[in-house]
Short mmCIF file of C-alpha atoms and ligand atoms in Angstrom, two decimals:
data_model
loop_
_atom_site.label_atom_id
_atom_site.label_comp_id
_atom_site.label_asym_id
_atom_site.label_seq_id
_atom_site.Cartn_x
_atom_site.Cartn_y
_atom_site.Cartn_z
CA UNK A 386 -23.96 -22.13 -2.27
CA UNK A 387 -22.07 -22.86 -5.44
CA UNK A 388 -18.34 -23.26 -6.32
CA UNK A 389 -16.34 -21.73 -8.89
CA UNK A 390 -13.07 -22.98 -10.19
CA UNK A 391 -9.72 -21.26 -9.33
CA UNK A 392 -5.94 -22.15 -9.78
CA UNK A 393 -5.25 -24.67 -6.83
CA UNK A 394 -8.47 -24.64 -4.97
CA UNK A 395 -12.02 -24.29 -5.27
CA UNK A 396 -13.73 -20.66 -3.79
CA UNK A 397 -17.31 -21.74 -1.70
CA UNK A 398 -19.58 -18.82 -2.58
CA UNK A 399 -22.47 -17.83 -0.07
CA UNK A 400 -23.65 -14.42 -1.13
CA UNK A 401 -24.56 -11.32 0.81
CA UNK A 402 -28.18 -12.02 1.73
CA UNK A 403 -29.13 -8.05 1.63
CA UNK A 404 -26.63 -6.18 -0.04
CA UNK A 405 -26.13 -2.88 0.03
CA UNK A 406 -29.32 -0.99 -1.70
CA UNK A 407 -28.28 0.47 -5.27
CA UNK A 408 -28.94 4.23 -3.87
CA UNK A 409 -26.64 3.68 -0.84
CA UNK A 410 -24.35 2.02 -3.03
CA UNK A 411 -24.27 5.07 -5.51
CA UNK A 412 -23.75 7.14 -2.45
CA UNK A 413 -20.76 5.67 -1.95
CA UNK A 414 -19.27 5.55 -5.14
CA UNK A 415 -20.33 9.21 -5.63
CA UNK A 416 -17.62 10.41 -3.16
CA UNK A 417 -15.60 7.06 -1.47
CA UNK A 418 -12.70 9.20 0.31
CA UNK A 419 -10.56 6.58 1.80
CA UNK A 420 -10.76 2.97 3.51
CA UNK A 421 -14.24 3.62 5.37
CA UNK A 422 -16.67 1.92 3.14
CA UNK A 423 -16.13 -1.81 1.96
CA UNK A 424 -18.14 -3.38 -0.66
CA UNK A 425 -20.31 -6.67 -0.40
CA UNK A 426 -18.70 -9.63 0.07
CA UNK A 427 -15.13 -11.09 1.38
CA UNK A 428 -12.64 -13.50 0.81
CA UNK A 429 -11.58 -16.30 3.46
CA UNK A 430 -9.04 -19.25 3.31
CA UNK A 431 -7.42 -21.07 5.81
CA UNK A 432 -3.99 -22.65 6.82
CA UNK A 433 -3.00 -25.19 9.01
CA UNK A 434 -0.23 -27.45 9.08
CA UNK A 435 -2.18 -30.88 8.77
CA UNK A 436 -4.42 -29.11 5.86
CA UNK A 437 -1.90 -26.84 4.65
CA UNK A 438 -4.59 -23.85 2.52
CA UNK A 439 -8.18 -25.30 2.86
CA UNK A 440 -11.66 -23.95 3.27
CA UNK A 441 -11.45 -20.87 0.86
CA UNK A 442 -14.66 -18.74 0.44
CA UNK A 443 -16.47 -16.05 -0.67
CA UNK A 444 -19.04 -14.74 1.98
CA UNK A 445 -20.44 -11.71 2.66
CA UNK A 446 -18.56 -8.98 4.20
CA UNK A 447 -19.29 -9.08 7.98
CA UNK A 448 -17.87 -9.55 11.46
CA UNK A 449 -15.55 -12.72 12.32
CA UNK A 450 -14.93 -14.53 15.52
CA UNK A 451 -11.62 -15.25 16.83
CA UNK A 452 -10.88 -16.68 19.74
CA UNK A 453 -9.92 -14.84 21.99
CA UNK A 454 -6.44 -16.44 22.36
CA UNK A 455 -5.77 -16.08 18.70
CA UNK A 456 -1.87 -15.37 18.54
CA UNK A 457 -2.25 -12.21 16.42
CA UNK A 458 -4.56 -10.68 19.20
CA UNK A 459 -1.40 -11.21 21.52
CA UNK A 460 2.10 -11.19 19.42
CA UNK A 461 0.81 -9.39 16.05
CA UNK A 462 1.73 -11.85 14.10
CA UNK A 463 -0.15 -9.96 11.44
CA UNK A 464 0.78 -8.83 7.57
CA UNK A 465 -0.98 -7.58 4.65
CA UNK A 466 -0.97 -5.96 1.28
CA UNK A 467 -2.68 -3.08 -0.91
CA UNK A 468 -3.26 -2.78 -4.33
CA UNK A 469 -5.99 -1.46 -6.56
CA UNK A 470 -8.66 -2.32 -9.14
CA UNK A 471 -8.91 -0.10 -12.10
CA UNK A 472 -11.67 0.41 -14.83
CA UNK A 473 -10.39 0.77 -17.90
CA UNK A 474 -11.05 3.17 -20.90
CA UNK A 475 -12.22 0.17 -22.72
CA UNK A 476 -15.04 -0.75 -20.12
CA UNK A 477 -12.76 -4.02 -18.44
CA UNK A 478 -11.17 -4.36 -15.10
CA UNK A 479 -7.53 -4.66 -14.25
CA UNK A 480 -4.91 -4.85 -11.36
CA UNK A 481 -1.82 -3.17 -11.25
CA UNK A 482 1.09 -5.73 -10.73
CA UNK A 483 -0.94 -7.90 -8.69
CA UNK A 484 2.27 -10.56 -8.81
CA UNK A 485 4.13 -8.37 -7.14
CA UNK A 486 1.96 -7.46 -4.17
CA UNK A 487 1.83 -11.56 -3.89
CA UNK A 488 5.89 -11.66 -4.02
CA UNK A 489 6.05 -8.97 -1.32
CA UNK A 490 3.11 -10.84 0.87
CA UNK A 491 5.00 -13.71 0.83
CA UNK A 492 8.31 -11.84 1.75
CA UNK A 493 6.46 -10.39 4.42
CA UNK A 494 4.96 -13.69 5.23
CA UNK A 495 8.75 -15.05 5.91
CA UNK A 496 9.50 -12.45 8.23
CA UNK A 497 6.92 -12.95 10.17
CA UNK A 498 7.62 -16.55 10.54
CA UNK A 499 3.72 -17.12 8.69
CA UNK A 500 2.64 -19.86 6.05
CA UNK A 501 3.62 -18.29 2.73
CA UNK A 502 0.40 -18.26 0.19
CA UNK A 503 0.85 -19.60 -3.80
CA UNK A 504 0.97 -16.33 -5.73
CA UNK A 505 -1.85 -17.97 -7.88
CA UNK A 506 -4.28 -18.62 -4.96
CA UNK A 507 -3.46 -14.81 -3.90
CA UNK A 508 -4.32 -13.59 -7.05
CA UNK A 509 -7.22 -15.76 -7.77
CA UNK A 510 -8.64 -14.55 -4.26
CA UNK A 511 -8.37 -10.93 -4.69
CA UNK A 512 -9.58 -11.50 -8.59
CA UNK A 513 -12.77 -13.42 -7.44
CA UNK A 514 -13.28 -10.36 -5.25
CA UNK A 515 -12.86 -8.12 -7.77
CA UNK A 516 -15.70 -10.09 -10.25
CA UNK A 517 -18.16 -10.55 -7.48
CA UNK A 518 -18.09 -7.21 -6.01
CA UNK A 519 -17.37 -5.29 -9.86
CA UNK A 520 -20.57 -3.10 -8.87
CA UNK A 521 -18.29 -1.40 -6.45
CA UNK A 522 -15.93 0.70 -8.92
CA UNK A 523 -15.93 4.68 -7.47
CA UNK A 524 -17.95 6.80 -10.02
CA UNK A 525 -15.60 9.84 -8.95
CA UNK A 526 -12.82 11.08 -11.36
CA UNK A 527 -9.40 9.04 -10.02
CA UNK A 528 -11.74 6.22 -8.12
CA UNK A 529 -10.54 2.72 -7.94
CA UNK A 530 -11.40 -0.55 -6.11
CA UNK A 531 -8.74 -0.47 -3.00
CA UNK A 532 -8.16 -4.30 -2.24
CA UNK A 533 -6.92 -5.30 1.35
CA UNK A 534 -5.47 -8.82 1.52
CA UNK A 535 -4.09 -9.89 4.97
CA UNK A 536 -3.74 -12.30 6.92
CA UNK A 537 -2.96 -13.07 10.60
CA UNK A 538 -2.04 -15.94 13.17
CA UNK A 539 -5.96 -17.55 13.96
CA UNK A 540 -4.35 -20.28 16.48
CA UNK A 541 -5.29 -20.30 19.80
CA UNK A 542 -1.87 -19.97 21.81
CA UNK A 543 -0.50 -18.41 24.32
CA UNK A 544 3.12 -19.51 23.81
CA UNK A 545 5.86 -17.53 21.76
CA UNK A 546 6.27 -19.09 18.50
CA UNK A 547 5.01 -18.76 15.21
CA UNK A 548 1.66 -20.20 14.93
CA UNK A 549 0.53 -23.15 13.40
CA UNK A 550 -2.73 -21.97 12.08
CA UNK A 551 -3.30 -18.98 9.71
CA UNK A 552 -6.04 -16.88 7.70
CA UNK A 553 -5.99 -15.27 4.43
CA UNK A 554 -8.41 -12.44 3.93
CA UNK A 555 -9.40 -10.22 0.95
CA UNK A 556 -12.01 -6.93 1.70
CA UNK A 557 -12.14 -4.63 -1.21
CA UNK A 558 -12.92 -0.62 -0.55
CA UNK A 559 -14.21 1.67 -2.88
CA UNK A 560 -11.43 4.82 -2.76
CA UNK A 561 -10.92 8.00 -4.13
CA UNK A 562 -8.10 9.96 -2.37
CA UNK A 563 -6.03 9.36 0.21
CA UNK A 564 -5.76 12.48 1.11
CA UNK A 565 -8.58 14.43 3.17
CA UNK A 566 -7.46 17.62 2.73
CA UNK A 567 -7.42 17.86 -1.06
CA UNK A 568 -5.00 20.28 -0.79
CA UNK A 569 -2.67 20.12 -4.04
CA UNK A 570 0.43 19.32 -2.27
CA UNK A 571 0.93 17.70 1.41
CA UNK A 572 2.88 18.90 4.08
CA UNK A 573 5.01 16.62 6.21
CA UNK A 574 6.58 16.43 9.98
CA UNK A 575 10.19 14.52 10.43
CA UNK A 576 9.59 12.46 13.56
CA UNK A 577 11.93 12.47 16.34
CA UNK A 578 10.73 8.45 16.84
CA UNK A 579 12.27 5.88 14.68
CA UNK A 580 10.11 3.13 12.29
CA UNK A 581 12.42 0.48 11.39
CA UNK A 582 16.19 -0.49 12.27
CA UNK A 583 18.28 -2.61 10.81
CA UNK A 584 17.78 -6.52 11.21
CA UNK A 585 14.18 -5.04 12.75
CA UNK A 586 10.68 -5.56 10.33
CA UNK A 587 10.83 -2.10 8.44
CA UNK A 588 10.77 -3.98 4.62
CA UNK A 589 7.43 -6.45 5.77
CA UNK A 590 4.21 -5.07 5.44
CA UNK A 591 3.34 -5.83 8.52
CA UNK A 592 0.64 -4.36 10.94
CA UNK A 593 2.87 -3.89 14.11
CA UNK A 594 5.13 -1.21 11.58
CA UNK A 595 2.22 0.84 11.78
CA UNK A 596 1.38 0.45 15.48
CA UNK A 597 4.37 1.75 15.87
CA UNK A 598 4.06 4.87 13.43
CA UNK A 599 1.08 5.77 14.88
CA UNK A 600 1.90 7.92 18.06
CA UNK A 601 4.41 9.82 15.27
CA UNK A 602 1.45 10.04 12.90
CA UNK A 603 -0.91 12.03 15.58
CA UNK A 604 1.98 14.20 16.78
CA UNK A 605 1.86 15.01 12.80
CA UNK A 606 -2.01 16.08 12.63
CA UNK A 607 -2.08 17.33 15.74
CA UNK A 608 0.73 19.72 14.46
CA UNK A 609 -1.55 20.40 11.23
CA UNK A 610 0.78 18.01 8.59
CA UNK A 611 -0.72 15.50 6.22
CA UNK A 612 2.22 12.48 6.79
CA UNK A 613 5.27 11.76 9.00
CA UNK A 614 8.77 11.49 7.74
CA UNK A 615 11.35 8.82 9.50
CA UNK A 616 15.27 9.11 9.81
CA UNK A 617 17.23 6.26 9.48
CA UNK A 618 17.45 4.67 13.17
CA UNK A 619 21.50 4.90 13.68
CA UNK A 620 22.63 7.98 12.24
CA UNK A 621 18.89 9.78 12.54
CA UNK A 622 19.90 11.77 9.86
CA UNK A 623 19.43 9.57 6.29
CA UNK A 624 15.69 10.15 4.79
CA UNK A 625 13.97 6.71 5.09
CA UNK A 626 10.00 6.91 3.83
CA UNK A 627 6.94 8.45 5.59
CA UNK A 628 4.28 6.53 7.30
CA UNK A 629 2.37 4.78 4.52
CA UNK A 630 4.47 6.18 1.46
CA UNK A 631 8.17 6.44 -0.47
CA UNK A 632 9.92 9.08 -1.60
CA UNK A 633 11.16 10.95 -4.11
CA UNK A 634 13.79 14.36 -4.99
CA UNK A 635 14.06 15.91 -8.53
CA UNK A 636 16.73 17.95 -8.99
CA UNK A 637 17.20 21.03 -11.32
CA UNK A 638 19.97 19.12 -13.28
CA UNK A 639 16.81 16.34 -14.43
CA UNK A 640 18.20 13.85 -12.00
CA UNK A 641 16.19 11.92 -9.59
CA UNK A 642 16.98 10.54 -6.32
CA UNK A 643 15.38 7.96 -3.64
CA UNK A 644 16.34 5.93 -0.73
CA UNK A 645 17.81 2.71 -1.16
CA UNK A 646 16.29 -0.76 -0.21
CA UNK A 647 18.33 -1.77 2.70
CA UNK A 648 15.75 -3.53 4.64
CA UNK A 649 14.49 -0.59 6.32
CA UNK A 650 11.84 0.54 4.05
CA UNK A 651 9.09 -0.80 1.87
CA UNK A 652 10.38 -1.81 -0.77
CA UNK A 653 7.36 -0.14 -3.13
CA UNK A 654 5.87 -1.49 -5.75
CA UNK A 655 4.75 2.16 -7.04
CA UNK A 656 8.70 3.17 -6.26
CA UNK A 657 9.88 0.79 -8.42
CA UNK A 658 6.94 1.63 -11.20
CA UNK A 659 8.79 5.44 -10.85
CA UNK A 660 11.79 4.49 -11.00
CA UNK A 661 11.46 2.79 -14.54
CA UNK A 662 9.33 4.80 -16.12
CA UNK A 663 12.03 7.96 -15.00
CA UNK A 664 14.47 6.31 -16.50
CA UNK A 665 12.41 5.68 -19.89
CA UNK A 666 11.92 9.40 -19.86
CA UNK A 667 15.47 9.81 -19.91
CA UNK A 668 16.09 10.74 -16.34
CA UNK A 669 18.98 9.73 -14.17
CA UNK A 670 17.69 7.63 -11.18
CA UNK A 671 19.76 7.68 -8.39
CA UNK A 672 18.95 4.99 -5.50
CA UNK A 673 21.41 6.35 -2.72
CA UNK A 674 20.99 8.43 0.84
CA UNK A 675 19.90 11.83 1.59
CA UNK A 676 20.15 13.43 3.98
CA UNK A 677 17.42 15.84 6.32
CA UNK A 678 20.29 18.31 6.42
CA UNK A 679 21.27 18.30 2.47
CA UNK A 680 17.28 18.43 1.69
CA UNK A 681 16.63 21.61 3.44
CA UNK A 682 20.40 22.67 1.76
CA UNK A 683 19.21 21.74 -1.40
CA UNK A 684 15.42 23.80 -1.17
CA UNK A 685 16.84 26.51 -0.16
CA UNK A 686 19.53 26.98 -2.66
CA UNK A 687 16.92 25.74 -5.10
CA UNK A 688 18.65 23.49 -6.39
CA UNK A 689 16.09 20.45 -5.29
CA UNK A 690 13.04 21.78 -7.33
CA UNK A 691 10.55 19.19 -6.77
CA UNK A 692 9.92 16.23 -4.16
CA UNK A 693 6.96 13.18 -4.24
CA UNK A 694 5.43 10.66 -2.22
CA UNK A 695 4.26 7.95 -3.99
CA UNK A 696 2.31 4.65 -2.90
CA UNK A 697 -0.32 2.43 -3.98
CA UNK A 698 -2.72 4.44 -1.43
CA UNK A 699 -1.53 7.95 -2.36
CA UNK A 700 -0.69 7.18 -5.96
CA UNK A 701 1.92 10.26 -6.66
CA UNK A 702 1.53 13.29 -4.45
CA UNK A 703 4.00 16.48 -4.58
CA UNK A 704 5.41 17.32 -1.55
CA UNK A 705 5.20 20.90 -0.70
CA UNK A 706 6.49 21.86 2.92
CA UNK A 707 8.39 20.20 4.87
CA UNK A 708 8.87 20.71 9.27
CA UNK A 709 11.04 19.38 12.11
CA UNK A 710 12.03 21.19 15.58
CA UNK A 711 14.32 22.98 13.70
CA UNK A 712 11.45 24.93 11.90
CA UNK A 713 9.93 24.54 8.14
CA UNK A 714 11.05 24.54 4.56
CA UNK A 715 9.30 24.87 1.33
CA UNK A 716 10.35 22.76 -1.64
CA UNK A 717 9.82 24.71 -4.80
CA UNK A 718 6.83 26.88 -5.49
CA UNK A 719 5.22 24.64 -2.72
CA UNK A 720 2.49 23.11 -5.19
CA UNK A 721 3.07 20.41 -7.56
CA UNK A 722 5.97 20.55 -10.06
CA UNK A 723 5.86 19.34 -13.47
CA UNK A 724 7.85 16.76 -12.86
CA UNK A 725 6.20 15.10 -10.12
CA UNK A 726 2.55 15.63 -12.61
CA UNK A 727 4.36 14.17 -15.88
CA UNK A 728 5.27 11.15 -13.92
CA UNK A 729 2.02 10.52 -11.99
CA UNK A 730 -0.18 10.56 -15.48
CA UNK A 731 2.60 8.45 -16.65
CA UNK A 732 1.75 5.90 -13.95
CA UNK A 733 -1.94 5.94 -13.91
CA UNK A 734 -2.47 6.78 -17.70
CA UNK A 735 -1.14 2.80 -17.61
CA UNK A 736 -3.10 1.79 -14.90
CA UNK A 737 -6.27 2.81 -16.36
CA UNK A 738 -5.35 1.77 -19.89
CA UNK A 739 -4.53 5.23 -21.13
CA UNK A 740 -1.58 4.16 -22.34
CA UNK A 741 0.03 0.99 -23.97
CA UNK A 742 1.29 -1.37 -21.26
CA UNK A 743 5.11 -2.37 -22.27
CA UNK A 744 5.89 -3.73 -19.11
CA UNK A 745 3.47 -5.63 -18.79
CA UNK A 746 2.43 -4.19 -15.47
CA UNK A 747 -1.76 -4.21 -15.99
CA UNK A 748 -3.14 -7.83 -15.71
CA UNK A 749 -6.73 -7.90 -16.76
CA UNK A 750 -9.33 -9.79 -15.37
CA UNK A 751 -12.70 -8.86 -16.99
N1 PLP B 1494 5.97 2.66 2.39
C1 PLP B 1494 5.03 2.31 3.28
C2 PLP B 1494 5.37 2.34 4.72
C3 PLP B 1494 3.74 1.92 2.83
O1 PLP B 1494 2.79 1.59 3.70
C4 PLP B 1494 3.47 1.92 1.45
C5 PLP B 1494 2.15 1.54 0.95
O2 PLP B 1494 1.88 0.42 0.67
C6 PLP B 1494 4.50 2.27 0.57
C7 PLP B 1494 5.73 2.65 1.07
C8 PLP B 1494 4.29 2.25 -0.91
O3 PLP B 1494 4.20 0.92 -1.39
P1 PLP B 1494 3.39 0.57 -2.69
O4 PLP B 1494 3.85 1.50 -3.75
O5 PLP B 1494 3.75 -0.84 -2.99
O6 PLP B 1494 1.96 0.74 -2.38
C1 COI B 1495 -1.05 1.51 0.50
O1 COI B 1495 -0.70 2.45 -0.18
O2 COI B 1495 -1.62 0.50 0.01
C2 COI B 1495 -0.80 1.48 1.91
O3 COI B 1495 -0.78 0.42 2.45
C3 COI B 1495 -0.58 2.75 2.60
C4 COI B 1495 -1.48 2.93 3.78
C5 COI B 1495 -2.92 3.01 3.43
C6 COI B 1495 -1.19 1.93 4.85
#
């Protein structure tokens, strides 16, 4: 065991007594997909309210116990985050806006009633990751490091209340894309069930959003579409985000539109990455509704032309049909527009170091 120093508090290292075998490894890396395969090790710190965030460690990626009364097992008191790794041209390693996955945690973390986390010990965490498992980078064209913080309600309670003891978790996961199908653009299904209501949990990153998006999610593959698309919960009309992704409309006039923040959706970071760099390429950005109705309106008549999901996850992926009980549109040529493909190498031209960094979005950490 040996300790390394880190903003606030010091990490306990026990490495991975057999880690994975260089040729499995490379196996891996060779063709990662999506969230299946995690790398060596782990990151665990705890909270409690005597100790406040104590016992942080670096251990190798395995099973944990909880008991079995553990409050998240019961109430899902549960939240988490995702961001990536990059390699860069120049050979170093960086994260993409890492302070603001922290920000949103702990916004999240409030929500949920939860111990909020100092952005420093968040980022240190996933950054010590990141260093000890830098073996793990995706050999594949696109790859990056996928890093999963979380963390959930470890007291043992039966009682409804927030709980009084937490744990913060980092697993990293080698990824390539999201999307299985590889097809260029993805096809989405507008669910008749609702995500998120107003005064409800729809802006937290929180696991029980996705419980809920689930049953929505396999009516969607089971009716052969790649995502699901929710309506606002009141009207069931206004576009709100799809399962694990915003949205985006380009319009033949160069103007841009997405759904506003109002506590409903995740507010994303990639989103808000968009939204600047659309206006630095002299694009109008609008941040108001739209509607299911005035979409399908606006394909038809042609004067929508392109539309995008983007996400940390999916990075920026065109749209291309679109289906409800109504039947099925097609936005544009149904492939990716040039819009959609100017922005996304914007984006991850930056993330990889491509490009020169004026935001000051890419923090490096090797
Ligand atoms: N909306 C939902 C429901 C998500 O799960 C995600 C992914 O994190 C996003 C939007 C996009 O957020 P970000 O760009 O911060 O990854
Ligand atoms: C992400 O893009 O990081 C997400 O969380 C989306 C999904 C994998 C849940």
């Amino acid at each position: 065991m040996a300790t390394t120093a880190a903003p606030a508090l010091r990490f306990t290292r026990v490495p991975h007594p057999a880690p994975a075998a260089a040729d499995v490894r490379a196996q891996v890396l060779a063709n990662p997909g999506f969230g299946t395969k995690f790398s060596d090790h782990m990151v665990s710190i705890d909270w409690s309210e005597s100790e406040g965030w104590h016992n942080a460690q670096i251990l190798p990626y395995g099973p944990i116990a909880l008991d079995p009364a553990a409050a998240v097992l019961h109430y899902a008191q549960e939240i988490f985050e995702g961001l990536k790794a990059y390699r860069l041209a120049d050979g170093g390693i960086a994260l993409f806006r890492p302070e603001a996955n922290a920000a949103r945690f702990n916004a999240s973390a409030r929500r949920l009633a939860m111990a909020e986390i100092p952005e420093d010990l968040f980022i240190a965490a996933v950054e010590q990751l990141v260093l000890t498992d830098q073996d793990w980078f995706p050999t594949v064209e696109g790859g990056s490091l996928y890093l999963r913080p979380f963390m959930f309600a470890s007291e043992a309670f039966l009682g409804v209340r927030p709980a009084k003891a937490y744990r913060f978790m980092v697993i990293a996961s080698p990824a390539g894309n999201y999307f299985k199908s590889g097809s260029p653009a993805v096809s989405i299904w507008v669910s008749d069930y609702t995500r998120a209501a107003p005064g409800g949990t729809g802006a937290a990153k929180c696991g029980g959003n996705y419980a809920a998006s689930l049953v929505p999610t396999a009516e969607a593959f089971a009716r052969g579409h790649d995502q699901v698309l929710f309506l606002d919960a009141a009207d069931h009309k206004w576009i709100e985000e799809l399962g694990g992704m915003n949205l985006f409309f380009a319009f033949d006039d160069g103007s841009i539109v997405t759904p506003p923040l109002g506590g409903t959706i995740l507010p994303g970071i990639t989103r808000e990455s968009l939204i600047a760099l659309a206006r630095e390429e002299g694009l109008t950005v609008r941040e108001e509704r739209y509607s299911l109705d005035q979409w399908r309106a606006d394909a038809a008549s042609g004067k929508l032309v392109e539309t995008f999901a983007c996400g940390t996850a999916a990075v920026v992926t065109p749209v291309g049909k679109v289906a409800d009980h109504n039947g099925e549109f097609t936005i544009g040529s149904g492939g990716p527009g040039q819009l959609t493909q100017k922005l996304r190498q914007r984006l991850v031209s930056i993330q990889r170091g491509e490009a020169a960094d004026t935001h000051g979005w890419v923090k490096k950490i090797a």
